[in-house]
CSV table of C-alpha atoms (C1' of nucleotides) in Angstrom, one decimal:
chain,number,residue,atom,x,y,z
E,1,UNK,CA,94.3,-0.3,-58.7
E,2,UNK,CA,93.6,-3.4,-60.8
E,3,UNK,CA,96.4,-6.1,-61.5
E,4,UNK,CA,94.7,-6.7,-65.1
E,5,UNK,CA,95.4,-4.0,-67.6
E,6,UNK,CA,92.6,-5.0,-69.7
E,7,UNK,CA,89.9,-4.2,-66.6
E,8,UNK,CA,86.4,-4.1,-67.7
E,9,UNK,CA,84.7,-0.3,-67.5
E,10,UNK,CA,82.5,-1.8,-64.8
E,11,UNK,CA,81.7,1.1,-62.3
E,12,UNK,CA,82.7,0.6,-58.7
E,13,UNK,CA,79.5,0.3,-56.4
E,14,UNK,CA,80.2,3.0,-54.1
E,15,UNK,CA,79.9,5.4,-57.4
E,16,UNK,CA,76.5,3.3,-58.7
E,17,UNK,CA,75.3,4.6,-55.0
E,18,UNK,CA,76.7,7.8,-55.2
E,19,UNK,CA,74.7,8.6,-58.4
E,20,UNK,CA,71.7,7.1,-57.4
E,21,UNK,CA,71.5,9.0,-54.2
E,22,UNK,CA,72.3,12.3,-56.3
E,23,UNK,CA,69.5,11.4,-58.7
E,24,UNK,CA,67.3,10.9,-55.6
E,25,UNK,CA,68.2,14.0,-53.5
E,26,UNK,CA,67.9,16.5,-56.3
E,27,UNK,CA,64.6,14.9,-57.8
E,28,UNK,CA,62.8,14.3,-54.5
E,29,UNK,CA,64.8,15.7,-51.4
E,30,UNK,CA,67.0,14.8,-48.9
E,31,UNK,CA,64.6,14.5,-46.2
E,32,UNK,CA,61.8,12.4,-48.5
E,33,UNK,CA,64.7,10.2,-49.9
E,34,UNK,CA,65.2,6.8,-47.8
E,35,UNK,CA,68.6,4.7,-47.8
E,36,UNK,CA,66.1,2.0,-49.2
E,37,UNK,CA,64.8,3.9,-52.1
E,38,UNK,CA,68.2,4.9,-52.8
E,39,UNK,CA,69.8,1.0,-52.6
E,40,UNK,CA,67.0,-0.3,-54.4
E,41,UNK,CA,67.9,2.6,-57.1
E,42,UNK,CA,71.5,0.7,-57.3
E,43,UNK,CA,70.2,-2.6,-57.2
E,44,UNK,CA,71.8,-3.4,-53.5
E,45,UNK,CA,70.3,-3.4,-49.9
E,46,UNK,CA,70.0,-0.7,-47.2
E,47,UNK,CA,72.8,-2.1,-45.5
E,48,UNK,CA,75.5,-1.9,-48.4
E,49,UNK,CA,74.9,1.5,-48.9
E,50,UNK,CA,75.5,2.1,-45.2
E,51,UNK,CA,78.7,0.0,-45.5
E,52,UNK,CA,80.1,2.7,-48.4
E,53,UNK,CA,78.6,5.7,-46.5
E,54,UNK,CA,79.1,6.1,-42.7
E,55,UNK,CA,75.7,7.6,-42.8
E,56,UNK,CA,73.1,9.6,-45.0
E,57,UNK,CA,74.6,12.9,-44.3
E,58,UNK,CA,78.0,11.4,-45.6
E,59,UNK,CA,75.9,10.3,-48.5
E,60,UNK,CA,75.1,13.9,-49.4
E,61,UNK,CA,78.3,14.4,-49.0
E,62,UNK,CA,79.7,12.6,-50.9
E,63,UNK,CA,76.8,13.4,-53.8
E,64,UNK,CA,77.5,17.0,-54.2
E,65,UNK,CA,80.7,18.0,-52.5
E,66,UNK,CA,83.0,17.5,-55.4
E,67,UNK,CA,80.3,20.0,-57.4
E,68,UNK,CA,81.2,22.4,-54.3
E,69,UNK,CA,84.5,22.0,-54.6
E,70,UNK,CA,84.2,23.0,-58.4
E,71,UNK,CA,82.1,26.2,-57.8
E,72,UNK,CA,84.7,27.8,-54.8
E,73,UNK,CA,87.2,27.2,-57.4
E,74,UNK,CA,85.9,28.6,-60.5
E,75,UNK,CA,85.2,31.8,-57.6
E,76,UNK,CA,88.6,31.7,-56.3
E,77,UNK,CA,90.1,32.3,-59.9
E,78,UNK,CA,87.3,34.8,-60.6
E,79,UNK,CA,88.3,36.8,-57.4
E,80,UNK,CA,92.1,36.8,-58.1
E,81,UNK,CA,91.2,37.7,-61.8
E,82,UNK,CA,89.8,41.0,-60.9
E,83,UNK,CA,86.1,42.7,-62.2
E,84,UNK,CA,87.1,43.6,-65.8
E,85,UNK,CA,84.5,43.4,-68.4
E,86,UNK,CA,86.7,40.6,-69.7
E,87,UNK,CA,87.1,38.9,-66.5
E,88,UNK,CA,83.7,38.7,-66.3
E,89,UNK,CA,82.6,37.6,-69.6
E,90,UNK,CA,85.4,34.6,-69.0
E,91,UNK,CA,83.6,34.1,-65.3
E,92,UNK,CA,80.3,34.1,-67.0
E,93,UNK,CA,80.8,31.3,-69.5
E,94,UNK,CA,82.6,29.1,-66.9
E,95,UNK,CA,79.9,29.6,-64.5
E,96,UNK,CA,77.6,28.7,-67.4
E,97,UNK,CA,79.0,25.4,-68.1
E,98,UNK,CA,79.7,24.6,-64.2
E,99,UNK,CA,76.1,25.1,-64.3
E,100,UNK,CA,76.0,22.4,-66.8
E,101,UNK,CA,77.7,19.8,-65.6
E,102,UNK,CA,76.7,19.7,-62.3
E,103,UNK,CA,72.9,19.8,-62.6
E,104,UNK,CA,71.7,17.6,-60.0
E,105,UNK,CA,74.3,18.9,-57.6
E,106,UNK,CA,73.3,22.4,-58.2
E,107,UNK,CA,69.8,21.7,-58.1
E,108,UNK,CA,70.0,19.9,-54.8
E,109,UNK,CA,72.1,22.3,-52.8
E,110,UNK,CA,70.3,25.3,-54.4
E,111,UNK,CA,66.6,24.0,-53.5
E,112,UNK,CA,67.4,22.8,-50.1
E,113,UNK,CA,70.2,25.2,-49.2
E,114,UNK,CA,67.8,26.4,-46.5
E,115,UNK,CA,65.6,23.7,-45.3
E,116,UNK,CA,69.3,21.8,-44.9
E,117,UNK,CA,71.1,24.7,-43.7
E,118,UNK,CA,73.2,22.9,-40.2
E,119,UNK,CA,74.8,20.2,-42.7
E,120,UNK,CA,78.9,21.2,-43.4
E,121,UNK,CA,78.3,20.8,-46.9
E,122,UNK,CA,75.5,22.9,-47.3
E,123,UNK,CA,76.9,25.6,-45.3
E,124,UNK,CA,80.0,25.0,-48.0
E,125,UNK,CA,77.8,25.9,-50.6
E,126,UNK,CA,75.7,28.7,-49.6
E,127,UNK,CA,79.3,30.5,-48.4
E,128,UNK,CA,80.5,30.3,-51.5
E,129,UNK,CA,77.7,31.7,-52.9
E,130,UNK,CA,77.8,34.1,-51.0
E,131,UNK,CA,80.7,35.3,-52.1
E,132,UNK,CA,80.0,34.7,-55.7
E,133,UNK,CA,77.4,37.6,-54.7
E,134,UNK,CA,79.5,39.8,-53.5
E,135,UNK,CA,82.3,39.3,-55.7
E,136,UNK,CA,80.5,40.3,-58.9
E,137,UNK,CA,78.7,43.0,-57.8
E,138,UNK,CA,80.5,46.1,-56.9
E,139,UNK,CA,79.9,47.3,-53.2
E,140,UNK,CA,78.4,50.3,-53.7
E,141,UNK,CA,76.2,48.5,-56.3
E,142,UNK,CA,71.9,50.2,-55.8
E,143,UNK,CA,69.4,48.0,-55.0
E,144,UNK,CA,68.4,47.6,-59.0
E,145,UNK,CA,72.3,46.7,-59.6
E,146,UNK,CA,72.3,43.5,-56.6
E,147,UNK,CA,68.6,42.7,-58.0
E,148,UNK,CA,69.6,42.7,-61.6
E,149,UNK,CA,72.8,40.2,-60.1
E,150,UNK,CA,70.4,38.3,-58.5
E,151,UNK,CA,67.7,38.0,-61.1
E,152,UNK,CA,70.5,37.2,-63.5
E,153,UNK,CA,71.7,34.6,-61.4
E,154,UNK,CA,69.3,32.8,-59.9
E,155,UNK,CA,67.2,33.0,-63.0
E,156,UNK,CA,70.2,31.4,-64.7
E,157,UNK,CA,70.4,28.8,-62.4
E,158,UNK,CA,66.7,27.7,-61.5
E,159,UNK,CA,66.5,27.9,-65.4
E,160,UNK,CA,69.1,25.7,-66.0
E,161,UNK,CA,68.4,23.2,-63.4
E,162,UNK,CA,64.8,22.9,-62.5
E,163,UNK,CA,64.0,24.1,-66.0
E,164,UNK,CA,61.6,21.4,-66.3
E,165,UNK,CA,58.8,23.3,-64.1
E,166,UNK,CA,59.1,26.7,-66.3
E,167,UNK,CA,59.8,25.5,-69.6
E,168,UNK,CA,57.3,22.6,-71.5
E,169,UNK,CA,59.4,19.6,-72.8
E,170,UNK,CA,60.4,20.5,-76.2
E,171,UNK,CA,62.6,23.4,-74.7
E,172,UNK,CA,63.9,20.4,-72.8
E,173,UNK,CA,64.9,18.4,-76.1
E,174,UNK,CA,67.6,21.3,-76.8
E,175,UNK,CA,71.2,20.7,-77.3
E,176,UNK,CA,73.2,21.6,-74.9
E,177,UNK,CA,75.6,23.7,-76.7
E,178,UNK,CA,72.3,26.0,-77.8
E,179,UNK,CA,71.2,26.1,-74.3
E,180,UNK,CA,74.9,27.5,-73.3
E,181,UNK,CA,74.8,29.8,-76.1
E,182,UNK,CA,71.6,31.6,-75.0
E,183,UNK,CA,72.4,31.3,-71.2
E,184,UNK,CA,75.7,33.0,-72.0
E,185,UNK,CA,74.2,36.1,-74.4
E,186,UNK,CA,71.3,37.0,-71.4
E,187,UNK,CA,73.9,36.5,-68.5
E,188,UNK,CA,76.1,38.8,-70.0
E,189,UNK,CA,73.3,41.4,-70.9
E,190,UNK,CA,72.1,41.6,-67.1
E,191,UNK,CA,75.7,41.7,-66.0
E,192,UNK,CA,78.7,43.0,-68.0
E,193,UNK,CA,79.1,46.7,-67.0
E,194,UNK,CA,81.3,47.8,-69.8
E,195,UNK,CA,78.7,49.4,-71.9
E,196,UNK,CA,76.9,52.8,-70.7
E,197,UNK,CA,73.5,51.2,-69.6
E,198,UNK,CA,71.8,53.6,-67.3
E,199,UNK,CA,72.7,53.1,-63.6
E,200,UNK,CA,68.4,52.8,-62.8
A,1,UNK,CA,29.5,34.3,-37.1
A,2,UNK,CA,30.0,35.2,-33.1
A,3,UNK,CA,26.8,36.6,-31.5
A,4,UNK,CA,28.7,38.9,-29.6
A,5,UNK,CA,29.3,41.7,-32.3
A,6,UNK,CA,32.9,43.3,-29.6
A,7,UNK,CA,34.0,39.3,-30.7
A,8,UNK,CA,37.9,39.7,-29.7
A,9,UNK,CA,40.1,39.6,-32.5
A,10,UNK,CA,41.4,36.1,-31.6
A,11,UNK,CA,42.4,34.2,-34.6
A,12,UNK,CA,41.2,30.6,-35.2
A,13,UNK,CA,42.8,28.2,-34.6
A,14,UNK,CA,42.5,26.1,-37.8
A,15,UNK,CA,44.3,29.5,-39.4
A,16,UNK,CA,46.9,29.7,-36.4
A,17,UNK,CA,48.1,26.0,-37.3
A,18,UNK,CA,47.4,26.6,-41.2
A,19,UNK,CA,50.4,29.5,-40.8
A,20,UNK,CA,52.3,27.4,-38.8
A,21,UNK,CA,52.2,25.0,-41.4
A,22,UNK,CA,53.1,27.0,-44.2
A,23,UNK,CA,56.2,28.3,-42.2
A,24,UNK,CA,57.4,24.6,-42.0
A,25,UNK,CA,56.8,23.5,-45.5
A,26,UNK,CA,58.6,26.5,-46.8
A,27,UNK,CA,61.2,26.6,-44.7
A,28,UNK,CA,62.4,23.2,-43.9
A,29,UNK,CA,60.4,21.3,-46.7
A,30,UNK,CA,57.3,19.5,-46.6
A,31,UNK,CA,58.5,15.9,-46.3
A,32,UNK,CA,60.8,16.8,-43.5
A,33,UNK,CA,58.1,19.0,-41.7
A,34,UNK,CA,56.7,16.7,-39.0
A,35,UNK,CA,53.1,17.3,-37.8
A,36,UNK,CA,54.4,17.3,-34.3
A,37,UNK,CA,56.8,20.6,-34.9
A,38,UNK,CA,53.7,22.5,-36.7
A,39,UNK,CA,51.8,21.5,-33.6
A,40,UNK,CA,54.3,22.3,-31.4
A,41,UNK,CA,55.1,25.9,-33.1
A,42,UNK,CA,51.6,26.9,-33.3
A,43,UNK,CA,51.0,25.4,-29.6
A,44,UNK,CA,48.6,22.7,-29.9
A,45,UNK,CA,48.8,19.3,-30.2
A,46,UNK,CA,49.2,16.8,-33.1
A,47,UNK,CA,46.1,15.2,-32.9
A,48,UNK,CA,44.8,19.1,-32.7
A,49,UNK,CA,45.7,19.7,-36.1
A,50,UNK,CA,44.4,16.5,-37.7
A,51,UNK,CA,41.2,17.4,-36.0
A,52,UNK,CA,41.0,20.4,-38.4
A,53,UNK,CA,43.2,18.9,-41.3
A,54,UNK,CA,42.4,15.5,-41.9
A,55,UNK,CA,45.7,14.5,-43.4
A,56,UNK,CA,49.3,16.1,-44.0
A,57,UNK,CA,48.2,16.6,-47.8
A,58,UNK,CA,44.6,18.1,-46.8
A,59,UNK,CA,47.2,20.8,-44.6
A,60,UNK,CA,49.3,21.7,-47.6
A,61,UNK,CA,46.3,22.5,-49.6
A,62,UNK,CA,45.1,24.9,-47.4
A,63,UNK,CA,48.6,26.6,-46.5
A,64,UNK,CA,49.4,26.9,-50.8
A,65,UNK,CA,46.2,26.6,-52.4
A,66,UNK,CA,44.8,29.9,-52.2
A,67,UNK,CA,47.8,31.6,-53.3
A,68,UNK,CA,47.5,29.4,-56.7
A,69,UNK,CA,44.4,30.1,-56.9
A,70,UNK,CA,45.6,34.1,-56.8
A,71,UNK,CA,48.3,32.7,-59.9
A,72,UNK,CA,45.7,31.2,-61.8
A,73,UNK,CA,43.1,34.4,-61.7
A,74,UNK,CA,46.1,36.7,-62.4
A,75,UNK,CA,47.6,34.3,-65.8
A,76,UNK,CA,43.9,34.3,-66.9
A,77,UNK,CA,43.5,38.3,-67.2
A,78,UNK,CA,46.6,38.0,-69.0
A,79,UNK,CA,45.6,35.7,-71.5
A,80,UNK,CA,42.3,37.4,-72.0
A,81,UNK,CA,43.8,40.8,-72.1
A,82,UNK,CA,46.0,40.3,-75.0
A,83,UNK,CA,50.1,40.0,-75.3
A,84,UNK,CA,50.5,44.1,-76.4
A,85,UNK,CA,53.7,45.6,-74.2
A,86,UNK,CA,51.3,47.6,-71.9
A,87,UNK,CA,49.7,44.2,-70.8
A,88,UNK,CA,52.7,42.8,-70.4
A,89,UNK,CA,54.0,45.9,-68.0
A,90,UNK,CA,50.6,45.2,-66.2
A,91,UNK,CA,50.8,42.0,-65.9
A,92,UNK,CA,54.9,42.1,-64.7
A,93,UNK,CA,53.6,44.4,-62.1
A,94,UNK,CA,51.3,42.3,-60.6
A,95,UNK,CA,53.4,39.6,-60.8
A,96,UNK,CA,55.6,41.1,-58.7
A,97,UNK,CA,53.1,41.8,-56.2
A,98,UNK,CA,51.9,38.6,-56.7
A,99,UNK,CA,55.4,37.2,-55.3
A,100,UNK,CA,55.6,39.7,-52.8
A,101,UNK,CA,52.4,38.8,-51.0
A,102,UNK,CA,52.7,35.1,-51.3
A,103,UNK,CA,56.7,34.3,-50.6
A,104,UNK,CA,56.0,31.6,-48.5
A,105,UNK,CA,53.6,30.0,-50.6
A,106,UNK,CA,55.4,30.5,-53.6
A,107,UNK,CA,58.7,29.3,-52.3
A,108,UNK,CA,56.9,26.6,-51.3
A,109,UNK,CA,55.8,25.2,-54.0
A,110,UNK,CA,58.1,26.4,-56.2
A,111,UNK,CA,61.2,24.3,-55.0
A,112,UNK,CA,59.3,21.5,-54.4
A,113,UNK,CA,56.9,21.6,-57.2
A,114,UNK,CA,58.6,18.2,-58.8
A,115,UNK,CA,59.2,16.5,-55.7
A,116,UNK,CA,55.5,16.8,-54.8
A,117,UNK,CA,54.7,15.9,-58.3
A,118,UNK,CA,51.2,14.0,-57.8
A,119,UNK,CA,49.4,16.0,-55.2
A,120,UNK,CA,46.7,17.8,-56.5
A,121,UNK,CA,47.1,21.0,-54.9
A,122,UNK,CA,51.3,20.8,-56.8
A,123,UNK,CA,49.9,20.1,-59.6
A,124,UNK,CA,47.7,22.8,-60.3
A,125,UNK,CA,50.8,25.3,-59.5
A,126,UNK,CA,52.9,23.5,-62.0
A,127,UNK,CA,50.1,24.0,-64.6
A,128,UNK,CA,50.0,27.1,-64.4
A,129,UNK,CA,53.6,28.0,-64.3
A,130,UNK,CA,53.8,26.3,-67.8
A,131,UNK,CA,50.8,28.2,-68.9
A,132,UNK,CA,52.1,31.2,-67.6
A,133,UNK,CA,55.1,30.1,-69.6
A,134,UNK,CA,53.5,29.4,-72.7
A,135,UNK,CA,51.4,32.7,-72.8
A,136,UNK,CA,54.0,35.3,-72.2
A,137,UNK,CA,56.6,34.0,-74.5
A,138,UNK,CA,55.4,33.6,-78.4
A,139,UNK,CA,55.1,30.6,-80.0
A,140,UNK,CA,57.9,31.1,-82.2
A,141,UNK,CA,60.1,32.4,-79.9
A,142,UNK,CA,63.7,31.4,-80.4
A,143,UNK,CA,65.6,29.3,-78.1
A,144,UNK,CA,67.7,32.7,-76.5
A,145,UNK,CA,63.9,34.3,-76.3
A,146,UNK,CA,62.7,31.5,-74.1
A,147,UNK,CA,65.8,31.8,-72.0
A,148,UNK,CA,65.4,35.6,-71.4
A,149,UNK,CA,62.1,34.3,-70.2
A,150,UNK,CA,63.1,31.6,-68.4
A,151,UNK,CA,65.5,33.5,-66.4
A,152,UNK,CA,63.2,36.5,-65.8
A,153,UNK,CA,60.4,34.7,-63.8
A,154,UNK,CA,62.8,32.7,-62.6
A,155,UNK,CA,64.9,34.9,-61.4
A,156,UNK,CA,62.9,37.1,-59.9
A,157,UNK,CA,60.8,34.1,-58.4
A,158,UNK,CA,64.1,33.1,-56.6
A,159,UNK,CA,65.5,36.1,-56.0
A,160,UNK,CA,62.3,37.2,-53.8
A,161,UNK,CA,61.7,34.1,-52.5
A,162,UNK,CA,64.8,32.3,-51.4
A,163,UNK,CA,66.9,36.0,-51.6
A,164,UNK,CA,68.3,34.8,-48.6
A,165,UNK,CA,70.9,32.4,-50.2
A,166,UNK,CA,72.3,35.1,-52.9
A,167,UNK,CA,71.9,38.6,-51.0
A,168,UNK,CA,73.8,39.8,-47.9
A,169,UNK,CA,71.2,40.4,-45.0
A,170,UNK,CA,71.7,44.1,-45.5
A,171,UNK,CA,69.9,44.2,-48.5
A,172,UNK,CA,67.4,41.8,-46.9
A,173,UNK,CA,66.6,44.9,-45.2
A,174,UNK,CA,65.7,47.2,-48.4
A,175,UNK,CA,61.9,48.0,-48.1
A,176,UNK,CA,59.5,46.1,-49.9
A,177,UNK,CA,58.5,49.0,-51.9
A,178,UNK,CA,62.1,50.0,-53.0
A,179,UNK,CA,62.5,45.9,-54.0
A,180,UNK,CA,59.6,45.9,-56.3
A,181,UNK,CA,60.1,48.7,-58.0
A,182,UNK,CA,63.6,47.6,-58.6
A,183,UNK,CA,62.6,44.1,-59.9
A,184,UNK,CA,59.9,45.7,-61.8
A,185,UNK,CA,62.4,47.8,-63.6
A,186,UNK,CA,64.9,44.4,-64.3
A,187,UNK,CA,61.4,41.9,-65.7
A,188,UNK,CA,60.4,45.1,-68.0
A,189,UNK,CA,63.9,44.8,-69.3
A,190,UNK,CA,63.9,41.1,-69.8
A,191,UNK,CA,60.4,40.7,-71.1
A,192,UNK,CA,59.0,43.9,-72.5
A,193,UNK,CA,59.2,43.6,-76.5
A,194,UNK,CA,58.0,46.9,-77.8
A,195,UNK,CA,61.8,48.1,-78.1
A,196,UNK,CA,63.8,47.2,-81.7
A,197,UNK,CA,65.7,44.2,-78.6
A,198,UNK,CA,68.2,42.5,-81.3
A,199,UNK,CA,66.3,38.9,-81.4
A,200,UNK,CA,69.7,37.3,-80.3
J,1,DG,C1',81.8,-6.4,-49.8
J,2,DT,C1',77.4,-7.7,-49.6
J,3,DC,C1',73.8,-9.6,-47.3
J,4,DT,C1',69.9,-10.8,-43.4
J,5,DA,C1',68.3,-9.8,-39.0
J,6,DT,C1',67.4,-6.7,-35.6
J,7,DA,C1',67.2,-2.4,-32.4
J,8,DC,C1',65.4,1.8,-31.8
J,9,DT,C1',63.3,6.1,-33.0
J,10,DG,C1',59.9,8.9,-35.0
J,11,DT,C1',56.2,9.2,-38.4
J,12,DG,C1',51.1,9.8,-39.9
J,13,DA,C1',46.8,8.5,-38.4
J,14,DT,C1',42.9,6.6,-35.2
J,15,DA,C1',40.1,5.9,-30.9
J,16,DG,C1',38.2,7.6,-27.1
J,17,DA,C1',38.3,10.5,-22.6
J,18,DC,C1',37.0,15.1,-21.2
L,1,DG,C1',37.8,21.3,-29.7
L,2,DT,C1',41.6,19.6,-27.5
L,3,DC,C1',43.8,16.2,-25.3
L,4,DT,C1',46.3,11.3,-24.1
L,5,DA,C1',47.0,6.7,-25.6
L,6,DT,C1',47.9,3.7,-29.0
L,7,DC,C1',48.7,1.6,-33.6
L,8,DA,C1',51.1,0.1,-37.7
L,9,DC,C1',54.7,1.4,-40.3
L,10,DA,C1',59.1,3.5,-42.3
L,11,DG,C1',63.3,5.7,-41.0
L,12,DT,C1',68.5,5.3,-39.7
L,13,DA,C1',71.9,2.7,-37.9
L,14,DT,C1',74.2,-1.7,-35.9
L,15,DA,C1',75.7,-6.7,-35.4
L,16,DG,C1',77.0,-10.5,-37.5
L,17,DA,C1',76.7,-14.5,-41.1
L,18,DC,C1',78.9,-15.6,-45.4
DNA sequence: GTCTATACTGTGATAGAC
DNA sequence: GTCTATCACAGTATAGAC
């Protein structure tokens, strides 16, 4: 902590290289993203960032673990909550704005989940989502329930976070709070089961 | 063509490392797939393969290019068919085929279509995602329109193609039958507009 | 805390033997 | 057509100056 009161906002370095290494995973990949790229990103060297970060798997780490953190929470409390309609329309709009803020994150450990599958924190992440799919979606769900979870999810979040391939770049220009709203109204169409929609 | 007409049923070996290939890219990425694991999976060496492929880029066209070729005949029937609901049911169905007979293609160069951004091979699936995009939802369409859309094609995309990360490997299992007519039923939900659908 | 210098490994790609 | 040998280069990571 600083002795001044009056410290200047000036971000601490490990944070500049924990962003830029975000930004770099998520828009080009783990594997195609160098400790150089990512330093000159910053504006330090190679060797800094390997001074802040053990290694680049502690970089990743470090990038989206907090974001993983965030999602087995917002489960946990869904889980202890129970599967009312209510509880889900609350789950849905939380999940909606995790998805939000926590783009990059997301979009990293959702599009390399696999190909990275090994590292802790990936296996962190696709546990817990996991269990976000079996958690909403009742166990003796049919085949057109779980796809209507998946579509609902996964379209929700490849939407939201890679949306730049599927939608053209006025869509883009959107507020965020109209992006939310529309996420939130199709969500809960594909998912809440209050309302007598036809089991096929 | 062999001049023995009983020729043995011995695939190529240009197709056995283009599979190989494919198998890499999709499921550990293209920048971390290494020409010295396709060789080694497909059982030749790596100086084999850049005998048929003359470059790393030459072999990703070949694994994903004739599946976007198969994208960009099927959005071209669309568009020249006309937007009325029983094109669109037509055209969901052979979407779903469409993902169904290319995963690995598809999965491909759909989570790596912006990483790749400047191949030609990536850029010509990006185009026509947006102009599959731009033709199936109307030009007016409002913001929670374009998100039913978004998460449709998304969704579904994802859902077949990296299923692995939100379903249990039971319903891995479901036939493929059983899983298209199921995500059939969920896109003609999402996307057909011939029903009085509220707009939001 | 940040840098330069360096070690070591693995990459894509080429040349040439067979 | 397939291989071994080799190249130039980029990758992660370490050691040490300041």
């Amino acid at each position: 902590m600083p002795t001044d009161a009056s410290v200047p906002p000036r971000v601490r370095a490990s944070d500049e290289l924990r962003q830029a290494a975000l930004e770099q995973f998520a828009t080009v990949g783990f594997a195609a993203s160098s400790l150089q790229q990512i330093a000159d990103h910053a504006g330090y060297s190679k060797s800094s960032v390997l001074y802040h970060y053990a290694s680049k798997e502690a970089l990743l780490e470090a990038a989206i673990g907090p974001s993983i953190d965030r999602l087995e929470s917002l489960l946990g409390d869904f889980v202890a909550g129970g599967r009312s309609a209510a509880a889900q329309a609350v789950f849905i709009e939380r999940f909606v704005d995790f998805l939000l803020g926590n783009r990059l994150a997301v979009h990293t450990f959702v599009n390399q989940g696999q190909s990275l599958r090994g590292l802790p924190v990936i296996e962190r992440a696709n546990t817990a989502i996991r269990g976000l799919a079996d958690s909403i979606c009742a166990d003796d769900a049919s085949l057109a329930e779980q796809m209507r979870f998946g579509v609902a999810l996964a379209g929700a979040t490849y939407t939201l976070v890679a949306g730049a391939t599927f939608l053209d770049d006025d869509e883009q220009q959107f507020a965020d709070a109209d992006v939310r709203d529309a996420l939130i109204s199709v969500l809960s169409e594909l998912l809440l089961t209050a309302d007598g929609r036809p089991t096929r």
